[in-house]
Amino acid sequence: MSTLLFPLREKPPRPSAPPDIRKVRIGLLGAGGVGQAFLQLCRREREFFLRRGLDLQPVSALVRDTSRPRQGMPPPALLTADPLRFLKCSCDVVVEALGGVEPSRTLVAHCLKARIPVVTANKSLVAAHGAELSALAQAHGTRLRVEAAAVAGVPFIGNLEARPLAGRFSALQGVLNGTSNYLLTRLSEGQGLEPALSEAQELGVAEPDPSNDLSGRDSAEKLALLLQRLCSRQVDTAALEVQPLANLQPMDLQAARLLGGVVRPAACAWLSEPPSPCNHRAEAIQAFVGPCYVPNGHPLAQVHGLENGLLLLKDAPHGQTAANLFYQGPGAGCEVTAATLLDDLWESVQDASDSRPASQFPAPQGPPATLQAPRTPWFLRLKADPAELDDILAFLADHGLHGRGSHAAADTVWLLTSRASRARVEAVGQALAEAAQSDILPLRALEVPHGC
């Protein structure tokens, strides 16, 4: 065996050359809860981005009141309440967290025309003017990213955009509002709506003005946004059937549990023609938003508290099981939204350094989609003597509404029924009120989809 005269020595590792650091100047529109959380996250993750060659530098923030104390804000010299001063500041990317439609629309449009990419968490803006702003971004060769505006804690829009064949679907059913879901979860535990709302506000997961959550408007805007992004169709939020949470009581959720289900703040849409890479137009959409009975076997029944969930349903060839897609994750809180904004910013910066066009759906074209109210099963609450249950069921059957399950307590009866239109249910409720002096609370109900 030969002997080495000189022992082998490992070469010392070469010091890795630091990456070329690129300064990314950030303009921030709005510095409320989400804006402040975004700035704090930028500071916390500074080293992470420096290792990847990016130096994130907030250079200007447009706020309504510069004297208001805020956490994690840039120096006061970078704050301004003057939109013109903000627009004169040189930015590489703009993060929009103002909320509302105006002045957000005007400011975002100005930035896109100046070829400045924009990332936004503003669902109201995108639901109302997403088509216009998306077309504006494409016309000026820049990017508008909106993943933080809907179901921010469940990153899936970008995945579906990148895989249009795998992402084809015929219907979507979701819990899109974490605050509302939290309130209904607390109601199911016996707490009243007002105490649950106060608790959510103390935890920072409900706005001081919770009207958008309670009315269903927040979920309606998110549903419109998702249909716009995933189906390339404009949806008029005002034309959606939207029902509020206000009339629900803890006993309704307890009855739902005894009937084998839960109540969730649902946002659902069925497409008459599934979108595809060659056809992004769904000519008619059946949709509704509101509290809804969900059977325990449905994936949305497992979405609790502050969580969001989205089920994309697929039509399967005859004899095959549908390959449905289900996404679930955190659905409320400034930190969740801020993290998605920062991810969108990162992708926008990557786009800007790539000469290839970024993958994205085309801007919606044509008039808004025709919206129709679907025929669904129903979960009904009736003020009535339980001893009259058989007569009530017979009365409903005479009007084409057949019972599938019932629960009674004290002077109240709850029923699950067959599929029917809202118009028929309301007509039956009116007839029942006239016949028996009984009021009725109708909630839509879902069925367990094939493949689940």
CSV table of C-alpha atoms in Angstrom, one decimal:
chain,number,residue,atom,x,y,z
A,1,MET,CA,0.0,0.0,0.0
A,2,SER,CA,1.5,3.3,-1.0
A,3,THR,CA,2.0,6.0,1.6
A,4,LEU,CA,1.2,9.6,0.9
A,5,LEU,CA,4.3,11.7,1.5
A,6,PHE,CA,2.1,14.8,2.0
A,7,PRO,CA,-1.4,14.3,3.6
A,8,LEU,CA,-4.3,15.7,1.6
A,9,ARG,CA,-5.8,18.8,3.0
A,10,GLU,CA,-9.2,20.1,2.2
A,11,LYS,CA,-9.3,23.3,0.4
A,12,PRO,CA,-10.7,26.1,2.4
A,13,PRO,CA,-14.1,27.1,1.0
A,14,ARG,CA,-14.1,30.2,-1.1
A,15,PRO,CA,-16.0,33.0,0.4
A,16,SER,CA,-19.2,33.4,-1.5
A,17,ALA,CA,-19.5,36.7,-3.2
A,18,PRO,CA,-22.3,38.8,-1.9
A,19,PRO,CA,-25.1,39.1,-4.4
A,20,ASP,CA,-25.6,42.4,-6.2
A,21,ILE,CA,-28.0,44.2,-4.0
A,22,ARG,CA,-30.8,45.8,-5.8
A,23,LYS,CA,-32.7,48.6,-4.0
A,24,VAL,CA,-36.4,48.3,-4.2
A,25,ARG,CA,-38.2,51.6,-3.4
A,26,ILE,CA,-41.6,51.0,-2.0
A,27,GLY,CA,-44.5,53.4,-2.0
A,28,LEU,CA,-47.3,52.6,0.5
A,29,LEU,CA,-50.9,53.7,0.0
A,30,GLY,CA,-52.5,53.5,3.4
A,31,ALA,CA,-51.0,52.8,6.8
A,32,GLY,CA,-53.8,51.4,8.8
A,33,GLY,CA,-53.6,47.9,10.4
A,34,VAL,CA,-52.6,46.1,7.2
A,35,GLY,CA,-50.1,48.9,6.1
A,36,GLN,CA,-48.4,48.9,9.5
A,37,ALA,CA,-48.2,45.1,9.6
A,38,PHE,CA,-46.6,45.2,6.1
A,39,LEU,CA,-44.0,47.7,7.2
A,40,GLN,CA,-43.2,45.7,10.3
A,41,LEU,CA,-42.8,42.6,8.2
A,42,CYS,CA,-40.5,44.3,5.8
A,43,ARG,CA,-38.2,45.2,8.7
A,44,ARG,CA,-38.4,41.8,10.2
A,45,GLU,CA,-37.6,40.0,7.0
A,46,ARG,CA,-34.9,42.5,5.8
A,47,GLU,CA,-32.1,40.0,6.1
A,48,PHE,CA,-34.1,37.3,4.2
A,49,PHE,CA,-34.4,39.6,1.2
A,50,LEU,CA,-30.9,41.0,1.5
A,51,ARG,CA,-29.6,37.4,1.1
A,52,ARG,CA,-31.6,37.3,-2.1
A,53,GLY,CA,-30.2,40.5,-3.4
A,54,LEU,CA,-33.0,42.9,-2.5
A,55,ASP,CA,-33.0,45.8,-0.2
A,56,LEU,CA,-36.6,46.8,0.5
A,57,GLN,CA,-36.8,50.5,1.3
A,58,PRO,CA,-40.1,52.2,2.0
A,59,VAL,CA,-39.7,55.7,0.6
A,60,SER,CA,-43.1,57.2,0.9
A,61,ALA,CA,-46.5,56.5,2.6
A,62,LEU,CA,-49.8,58.2,1.8
A,63,VAL,CA,-51.9,58.5,4.9
A,64,ARG,CA,-55.0,60.5,5.9
A,65,ASP,CA,-53.5,61.9,9.1
A,66,THR,CA,-49.7,62.3,9.4
A,67,SER,CA,-50.0,63.1,13.1
A,68,ARG,CA,-51.6,59.8,14.1
A,69,PRO,CA,-49.3,57.5,16.0
A,70,ARG,CA,-48.4,54.3,14.2
A,71,GLN,CA,-46.2,51.3,14.8
A,72,GLY,CA,-43.4,50.4,12.4
A,73,MET,CA,-43.8,53.5,10.3
A,74,PRO,CA,-41.0,55.1,8.3
A,75,PRO,CA,-39.6,58.5,9.5
A,76,PRO,CA,-42.2,61.3,9.6
A,77,ALA,CA,-40.5,62.9,6.7
A,78,LEU,CA,-41.7,60.0,4.5
A,79,LEU,CA,-45.3,60.4,5.5
A,80,THR,CA,-47.7,62.6,3.5
A,81,ALA,CA,-51.4,63.3,3.3
A,82,ASP,CA,-51.0,64.9,-0.1
A,83,PRO,CA,-51.6,62.4,-3.0
A,84,LEU,CA,-49.8,64.6,-5.5
A,85,ARG,CA,-46.6,64.6,-3.4
A,86,PHE,CA,-46.9,60.8,-3.1
A,87,LEU,CA,-47.2,60.4,-6.8
A,88,LYS,CA,-44.1,62.5,-7.4
A,89,CYS,CA,-42.0,60.2,-5.3
A,90,SER,CA,-39.9,57.7,-7.3
A,91,CYS,CA,-41.1,54.2,-6.5
A,92,ASP,CA,-40.2,50.8,-8.0
A,93,VAL,CA,-43.4,49.2,-6.7
A,94,VAL,CA,-46.6,50.5,-4.9
A,95,VAL,CA,-48.4,48.6,-2.2
A,96,GLU,CA,-52.1,49.6,-1.9
A,97,ALA,CA,-53.8,49.1,1.4
A,98,LEU,CA,-56.1,52.1,1.6
A,99,GLY,CA,-59.4,50.2,1.2
A,100,GLY,CA,-62.5,51.5,-0.5
A,101,VAL,CA,-62.8,52.4,-4.1
A,102,GLU,CA,-61.8,56.0,-4.2
A,103,PRO,CA,-59.2,57.5,-4.1
A,104,SER,CA,-57.6,54.0,-4.5
A,105,ARG,CA,-58.8,53.6,-8.1
A,106,THR,CA,-57.4,56.9,-9.2
A,107,LEU,CA,-54.1,56.4,-7.5
A,108,VAL,CA,-53.6,52.8,-8.6
A,109,ALA,CA,-54.5,53.8,-12.2
A,110,HIS,CA,-51.9,56.6,-12.1
A,111,CYS,CA,-49.2,54.2,-11.0
A,112,LEU,CA,-50.0,51.6,-13.6
A,113,LYS,CA,-49.9,54.2,-16.3
A,114,ALA,CA,-46.5,55.2,-15.1
A,115,ARG,CA,-45.5,51.5,-15.5
A,116,ILE,CA,-45.2,51.0,-11.7
A,117,PRO,CA,-46.3,47.6,-10.6
A,118,VAL,CA,-49.0,47.6,-7.9
A,119,VAL,CA,-49.9,45.0,-5.3
A,120,THR,CA,-53.2,45.4,-3.5
A,121,ALA,CA,-55.2,44.0,-0.6
A,122,ASN,CA,-58.3,46.0,-1.6
A,123,LYS,CA,-61.1,43.6,-2.5
A,124,SER,CA,-63.6,46.5,-3.0
A,125,LEU,CA,-61.4,48.1,-5.6
A,126,VAL,CA,-60.7,44.8,-7.5
A,127,ALA,CA,-64.3,43.7,-7.4
A,128,ALA,CA,-65.5,47.0,-8.8
A,129,HIS,CA,-62.7,47.9,-11.2
A,130,GLY,CA,-60.4,44.9,-11.5
A,131,ALA,CA,-61.2,44.5,-15.2
A,132,GLU,CA,-60.3,48.1,-16.0
A,133,LEU,CA,-57.2,48.1,-13.9
A,134,SER,CA,-56.0,44.7,-15.2
A,135,ALA,CA,-56.4,46.0,-18.8
A,136,LEU,CA,-54.5,49.2,-17.8
A,137,ALA,CA,-51.6,47.1,-16.4
A,138,GLN,CA,-51.4,45.0,-19.6
A,139,ALA,CA,-51.6,48.1,-21.8
A,140,HIS,CA,-48.6,49.7,-20.0
A,141,GLY,CA,-46.5,46.5,-19.6
A,142,THR,CA,-46.7,46.3,-15.9
A,143,ARG,CA,-48.3,44.1,-13.2
A,144,LEU,CA,-51.3,44.3,-10.9
A,145,ARG,CA,-51.2,41.6,-8.3
A,146,VAL,CA,-54.3,40.9,-6.1
A,147,GLU,CA,-53.8,37.7,-4.2
A,148,ALA,CA,-53.9,39.5,-0.9
A,149,ALA,CA,-57.4,40.8,-1.7
A,150,ALA,CA,-59.2,37.5,-1.3
A,151,VAL,CA,-58.4,34.5,0.9
A,152,ALA,CA,-55.0,36.0,1.5
A,153,GLY,CA,-53.8,33.2,3.8
A,154,VAL,CA,-54.5,30.5,1.2
A,155,PRO,CA,-52.2,31.2,-1.7
A,156,PHE,CA,-53.8,29.5,-4.7
A,157,ILE,CA,-54.7,32.1,-7.3
A,158,GLY,CA,-51.2,32.2,-8.7
A,159,ASN,CA,-51.1,28.4,-8.9
A,160,LEU,CA,-54.3,28.2,-10.8
A,161,GLU,CA,-53.2,30.9,-13.2
A,162,ALA,CA,-50.0,28.9,-13.9
A,163,ARG,CA,-51.9,25.7,-14.4
A,164,PRO,CA,-55.1,26.6,-16.3
A,165,LEU,CA,-55.9,23.0,-17.3
A,166,ALA,CA,-55.5,21.5,-13.8
A,167,GLY,CA,-57.4,24.5,-12.4
A,168,ARG,CA,-60.6,24.1,-14.5
A,169,PHE,CA,-63.7,23.8,-12.5
A,170,SER,CA,-67.5,24.0,-12.8
A,171,ALA,CA,-68.4,25.4,-9.4
A,172,LEU,CA,-66.8,26.9,-6.4
A,173,GLN,CA,-68.0,26.9,-2.8
A,174,GLY,CA,-66.2,28.8,-0.1
A,175,VAL,CA,-65.9,30.4,3.3
A,176,LEU,CA,-64.3,33.6,2.3
A,177,ASN,CA,-64.7,35.8,5.4
A,178,GLY,CA,-62.8,34.7,8.5
A,179,THR,CA,-64.5,37.2,10.8
A,180,SER,CA,-68.0,35.9,9.9
A,181,ASN,CA,-66.8,32.3,10.3
A,182,TYR,CA,-65.4,33.2,13.7
A,183,LEU,CA,-68.7,34.7,14.8
A,184,LEU,CA,-70.7,31.7,13.6
A,185,THR,CA,-68.3,29.4,15.4
A,186,ARG,CA,-68.9,31.3,18.6
A,187,LEU,CA,-72.7,31.2,18.1
A,188,SER,CA,-72.5,27.4,17.7
A,189,GLU,CA,-70.9,27.4,21.2
A,190,GLY,CA,-73.9,29.2,22.6
A,191,GLN,CA,-72.6,32.8,22.6
A,192,GLY,CA,-74.8,35.6,21.2
A,193,LEU,CA,-73.9,37.6,18.2
A,194,GLU,CA,-73.2,40.9,19.9
A,195,PRO,CA,-70.8,39.4,22.6
A,196,ALA,CA,-69.0,37.4,19.9
A,197,LEU,CA,-68.6,40.5,17.8
A,198,SER,CA,-67.2,42.5,20.8
A,199,GLU,CA,-64.7,39.6,21.5
A,200,ALA,CA,-63.6,39.5,17.8
A,201,GLN,CA,-63.0,43.3,17.9
A,202,GLU,CA,-60.9,43.0,21.0
A,203,LEU,CA,-58.9,40.3,19.3
A,204,GLY,CA,-58.3,42.5,16.3
A,205,VAL,CA,-60.0,40.1,13.9
A,206,ALA,CA,-63.1,42.3,13.3
A,207,GLU,CA,-63.1,45.9,12.2
A,208,PRO,CA,-64.4,48.7,14.4
A,209,ASP,CA,-67.2,49.0,11.8
A,210,PRO,CA,-68.1,45.3,11.1
A,211,SER,CA,-71.0,46.1,8.7
A,212,ASN,CA,-69.2,44.7,5.6
A,213,ASP,CA,-68.7,41.4,7.4
A,214,LEU,CA,-72.1,41.1,8.9
A,215,SER,CA,-74.0,42.1,5.8
A,216,GLY,CA,-72.1,39.7,3.6
A,217,ARG,CA,-70.7,42.4,1.4
A,218,ASP,CA,-67.1,41.4,2.1
A,219,SER,CA,-67.7,37.8,0.9
A,220,ALA,CA,-69.7,39.1,-2.1
A,221,GLU,CA,-66.7,41.3,-3.2
A,222,LYS,CA,-64.3,38.4,-2.7
A,223,LEU,CA,-66.6,36.0,-4.7
A,224,ALA,CA,-66.8,38.6,-7.5
A,225,LEU,CA,-63.0,39.0,-7.5
A,226,LEU,CA,-62.4,35.2,-7.6
A,227,LEU,CA,-64.8,34.8,-10.5
A,228,GLN,CA,-63.1,37.7,-12.3
A,229,ARG,CA,-59.6,36.3,-11.9
A,230,LEU,CA,-60.4,32.6,-12.4
A,231,CYS,CA,-63.1,32.8,-15.0
A,232,SER,CA,-62.2,36.1,-16.7
A,233,ARG,CA,-65.7,37.4,-16.2
A,234,GLN,CA,-66.9,40.6,-14.7
A,235,VAL,CA,-69.4,40.2,-11.9
A,236,ASP,CA,-71.6,43.0,-10.7
A,237,THR,CA,-71.5,42.6,-6.9
A,238,ALA,CA,-74.8,44.5,-6.5
A,239,ALA,CA,-76.5,41.8,-8.6
A,240,LEU,CA,-75.5,38.9,-6.3
A,241,GLU,CA,-78.0,37.4,-3.8
A,242,VAL,CA,-76.5,38.4,-0.5
A,243,GLN,CA,-78.0,37.5,2.9
A,244,PRO,CA,-76.8,39.0,6.3
A,245,LEU,CA,-75.9,37.2,9.5
A,246,ALA,CA,-78.1,39.4,11.7
A,247,ASN,CA,-81.1,37.1,12.1
A,248,LEU,CA,-79.2,34.1,13.3
A,249,GLN,CA,-79.4,32.9,16.9
A,250,PRO,CA,-77.4,30.3,18.8
A,251,MET,CA,-80.3,27.9,18.7
A,252,ASP,CA,-80.2,27.8,14.9
A,253,LEU,CA,-76.6,26.6,14.9
A,254,GLN,CA,-77.5,24.0,17.6
A,255,ALA,CA,-80.4,22.7,15.5
A,256,ALA,CA,-78.1,22.5,12.5
A,257,ARG,CA,-75.7,20.3,14.5
A,258,LEU,CA,-78.5,18.0,15.6
A,259,LEU,CA,-79.5,17.7,11.9
A,260,GLY,CA,-76.0,16.6,11.0
A,261,GLY,CA,-74.4,19.8,9.9
A,262,VAL,CA,-73.1,23.3,10.7
A,263,VAL,CA,-73.8,26.9,9.5
A,264,ARG,CA,-71.1,28.6,7.6
A,265,PRO,CA,-70.9,32.0,5.9
A,266,ALA,CA,-70.9,30.6,2.4
A,267,ALA,CA,-70.1,32.2,-1.0
A,268,CYS,CA,-71.0,29.8,-3.9
A,269,ALA,CA,-71.1,29.9,-7.7
A,270,TRP,CA,-72.0,27.4,-10.4
A,271,LEU,CA,-70.9,28.0,-13.9
A,272,SER,CA,-73.1,27.1,-16.9
A,273,GLU,CA,-69.9,26.6,-18.9
A,274,PRO,CA,-66.5,25.8,-17.2
A,275,PRO,CA,-63.7,28.2,-18.1
A,276,SER,CA,-60.9,26.8,-20.1
A,277,PRO,CA,-57.6,28.1,-21.6
A,278,CYS,CA,-59.5,28.7,-24.9
A,279,ASN,CA,-62.8,29.8,-23.4
A,280,HIS,CA,-62.7,32.0,-20.3
A,281,ARG,CA,-66.3,33.1,-20.7
A,282,ALA,CA,-69.0,31.6,-18.4
A,283,GLU,CA,-72.2,32.9,-20.0
A,284,ALA,CA,-74.4,32.4,-16.9
A,285,ILE,CA,-73.4,32.1,-13.3
A,286,GLN,CA,-75.7,30.9,-10.5
A,287,ALA,CA,-74.5,32.3,-7.2
A,288,PHE,CA,-75.4,33.3,-3.7
A,289,VAL,CA,-73.7,34.7,-0.5
A,290,GLY,CA,-74.9,34.2,3.0
A,291,PRO,CA,-75.2,31.9,6.0
A,292,CYS,CA,-75.8,28.4,4.9
A,293,TYR,CA,-76.4,24.9,6.3
A,294,VAL,CA,-73.4,22.7,5.4
A,295,PRO,CA,-73.7,18.9,6.1
A,296,ASN,CA,-70.8,17.4,8.1
A,297,GLY,CA,-69.5,15.4,5.1
A,298,HIS,CA,-68.8,18.6,3.2
A,299,PRO,CA,-65.2,20.0,3.3
A,300,LEU,CA,-66.4,23.4,4.3
A,301,ALA,CA,-67.9,21.9,7.5
A,302,GLN,CA,-64.3,21.4,8.7
A,303,VAL,CA,-63.4,25.1,8.3
A,304,HIS,CA,-63.6,26.6,11.8
A,305,GLY,CA,-63.1,29.9,13.5
A,306,LEU,CA,-60.9,32.4,11.6
A,307,GLU,CA,-60.2,29.9,8.8
A,308,ASN,CA,-61.1,30.3,5.1
A,309,GLY,CA,-61.8,27.4,2.8
A,310,LEU,CA,-62.4,27.1,-0.9
A,311,LEU,CA,-63.7,24.0,-2.8
A,312,LEU,CA,-63.4,23.9,-6.6
A,313,LEU,CA,-65.7,21.3,-8.0
A,314,LYS,CA,-64.9,19.6,-11.3
A,315,ASP,CA,-67.1,17.7,-13.7
A,316,ALA,CA,-65.8,14.1,-14.0
A,317,PRO,CA,-66.1,11.9,-17.1
A,318,HIS,CA,-68.8,9.2,-16.7
A,319,GLY,CA,-67.8,6.5,-14.3
A,320,GLN,CA,-64.9,8.5,-12.8
A,321,THR,CA,-64.5,10.2,-9.5
A,322,ALA,CA,-64.3,14.0,-9.6
A,323,ALA,CA,-60.8,15.4,-8.8
A,324,ASN,CA,-62.0,18.3,-6.7
A,325,LEU,CA,-59.6,20.8,-5.3
A,326,PHE,CA,-59.9,22.1,-1.7
A,327,TYR,CA,-57.8,24.9,-0.2
A,328,GLN,CA,-57.9,25.8,3.5
A,329,GLY,CA,-56.0,28.3,5.7
A,330,PRO,CA,-56.0,31.4,7.9
A,331,GLY,CA,-58.6,33.9,6.8
A,332,ALA,CA,-58.4,37.0,9.0
A,333,GLY,CA,-55.8,39.3,10.5
A,334,CYS,CA,-53.5,42.0,9.3
A,335,GLU,CA,-50.4,39.9,9.5
A,336,VAL,CA,-51.8,37.2,7.1
A,337,THR,CA,-52.7,39.9,4.6
A,338,ALA,CA,-49.3,41.7,5.0
A,339,ALA,CA,-47.4,38.4,4.3
A,340,THR,CA,-49.3,37.9,1.1
A,341,LEU,CA,-48.7,41.5,0.1
A,342,LEU,CA,-45.0,40.9,0.6
A,343,ASP,CA,-45.1,37.7,-1.4
A,344,ASP,CA,-46.9,39.6,-4.2
A,345,LEU,CA,-44.3,42.3,-4.0
A,346,TRP,CA,-41.5,39.7,-4.4
A,347,GLU,CA,-43.2,38.2,-7.4
A,348,SER,CA,-43.6,41.7,-9.0
A,349,VAL,CA,-39.9,42.4,-8.5
A,350,GLN,CA,-39.1,39.1,-10.1
A,351,ASP,CA,-41.4,39.9,-13.0
A,352,ALA,CA,-39.6,43.2,-13.6
A,353,SER,CA,-36.2,41.4,-13.9
A,354,ASP,CA,-37.5,38.9,-16.4
A,355,SER,CA,-37.8,39.8,-20.0
A,356,ARG,CA,-40.5,37.2,-20.5
A,357,PRO,CA,-44.2,38.2,-20.0
A,358,ALA,CA,-45.6,37.1,-16.7
A,359,SER,CA,-48.3,34.5,-16.7
A,360,GLN,CA,-51.6,36.0,-15.9
A,361,PHE,CA,-55.2,35.7,-17.0
A,362,PRO,CA,-56.4,38.2,-19.6
A,363,ALA,CA,-58.5,41.2,-18.4
A,364,PRO,CA,-62.2,40.3,-18.4
A,365,GLN,CA,-64.0,41.4,-21.5
A,366,GLY,CA,-67.6,42.3,-22.4
A,367,PRO,CA,-70.5,43.0,-20.1
A,368,PRO,CA,-70.9,41.5,-16.6
A,369,ALA,CA,-71.9,37.9,-16.4
A,370,THR,CA,-75.6,37.1,-16.1
A,371,LEU,CA,-76.3,36.2,-12.5
A,372,GLN,CA,-79.0,33.8,-11.5
A,373,ALA,CA,-80.2,32.5,-8.1
A,374,PRO,CA,-79.6,28.8,-7.8
A,375,ARG,CA,-82.1,26.1,-6.7
A,376,THR,CA,-80.7,24.6,-3.5
A,377,PRO,CA,-82.0,22.6,-0.5
A,378,TRP,CA,-83.1,24.8,2.4
A,379,PHE,CA,-82.7,25.0,6.2
A,380,LEU,CA,-85.8,26.6,7.6
A,381,ARG,CA,-86.6,28.0,11.1
A,382,LEU,CA,-90.3,28.2,11.8
A,383,LYS,CA,-92.0,29.6,14.9
A,384,ALA,CA,-94.6,26.9,15.4
A,385,ASP,CA,-95.9,24.3,17.9
A,386,PRO,CA,-93.8,21.1,17.4
A,387,ALA,CA,-97.1,19.2,17.7
A,388,GLU,CA,-98.1,20.7,14.3
A,389,LEU,CA,-95.0,19.3,12.6
A,390,ASP,CA,-96.9,16.8,10.5
A,391,ASP,CA,-99.4,19.4,9.3
A,392,ILE,CA,-96.5,21.8,8.5
A,393,LEU,CA,-94.7,19.1,6.4
A,394,ALA,CA,-97.9,18.4,4.6
A,395,PHE,CA,-98.5,22.1,3.9
A,396,LEU,CA,-94.9,22.5,2.6
A,397,ALA,CA,-95.3,19.3,0.4
A,398,ASP,CA,-98.5,20.7,-1.1
A,399,HIS,CA,-96.4,23.7,-2.2
A,400,GLY,CA,-93.7,21.6,-3.7
A,401,LEU,CA,-91.2,21.7,-0.8
A,402,HIS,CA,-90.5,18.3,0.8
A,403,GLY,CA,-88.9,17.8,4.2
A,404,ARG,CA,-85.7,15.8,4.5
A,405,GLY,CA,-85.2,16.2,8.3
A,406,SER,CA,-86.5,18.1,11.3
A,407,HIS,CA,-85.8,19.2,14.8
A,408,ALA,CA,-88.2,20.8,17.3
A,409,ALA,CA,-87.7,22.6,20.6
A,410,ALA,CA,-90.2,24.7,22.6
A,411,ASP,CA,-92.1,26.8,20.1
A,412,THR,CA,-89.6,26.4,17.2
A,413,VAL,CA,-89.3,23.9,14.4
A,414,TRP,CA,-86.2,23.5,12.0
A,415,LEU,CA,-86.5,21.7,8.7
A,416,LEU,CA,-84.2,20.6,6.0
A,417,THR,CA,-86.0,20.6,2.6
A,418,SER,CA,-85.6,19.5,-1.0
A,419,ARG,CA,-84.2,21.8,-3.6
A,420,ALA,CA,-86.2,24.9,-4.5
A,421,SER,CA,-85.8,28.4,-5.7
A,422,ARG,CA,-85.7,31.3,-3.3
A,423,ALA,CA,-88.9,32.7,-4.9
A,424,ARG,CA,-90.7,29.4,-4.1
A,425,VAL,CA,-89.4,29.3,-0.5
A,426,GLU,CA,-90.5,32.9,0.1
A,427,ALA,CA,-93.9,32.2,-1.4
A,428,VAL,CA,-94.4,29.2,0.8
A,429,GLY,CA,-93.2,31.2,3.8
A,430,GLN,CA,-95.8,33.9,3.0
A,431,ALA,CA,-98.6,31.3,2.6
A,432,LEU,CA,-97.6,29.6,5.9
A,433,ALA,CA,-97.5,32.9,7.7
A,434,GLU,CA,-101.0,33.7,6.4
A,435,ALA,CA,-102.3,30.2,7.3
A,436,ALA,CA,-100.7,29.7,10.7
A,437,GLN,CA,-99.4,33.1,11.8
A,438,SER,CA,-95.9,31.7,11.8
A,439,ASP,CA,-92.8,33.5,10.6
A,440,ILE,CA,-90.0,31.7,8.8
A,441,LEU,CA,-86.2,32.2,8.5
A,442,PRO,CA,-84.9,30.5,5.3
A,443,LEU,CA,-81.2,29.7,4.9
A,444,ARG,CA,-79.8,27.9,1.9
A,445,ALA,CA,-78.3,24.5,2.3
A,446,LEU,CA,-75.5,22.7,0.5
A,447,GLU,CA,-75.2,19.0,-0.4
A,448,VAL,CA,-72.1,16.9,-0.1
A,449,PRO,CA,-70.5,17.0,-3.6
A,450,HIS,CA,-69.5,14.0,-5.6
A,451,GLY,CA,-65.9,13.0,-4.9
A,452,CYS,CA,-65.9,14.3,-1.3
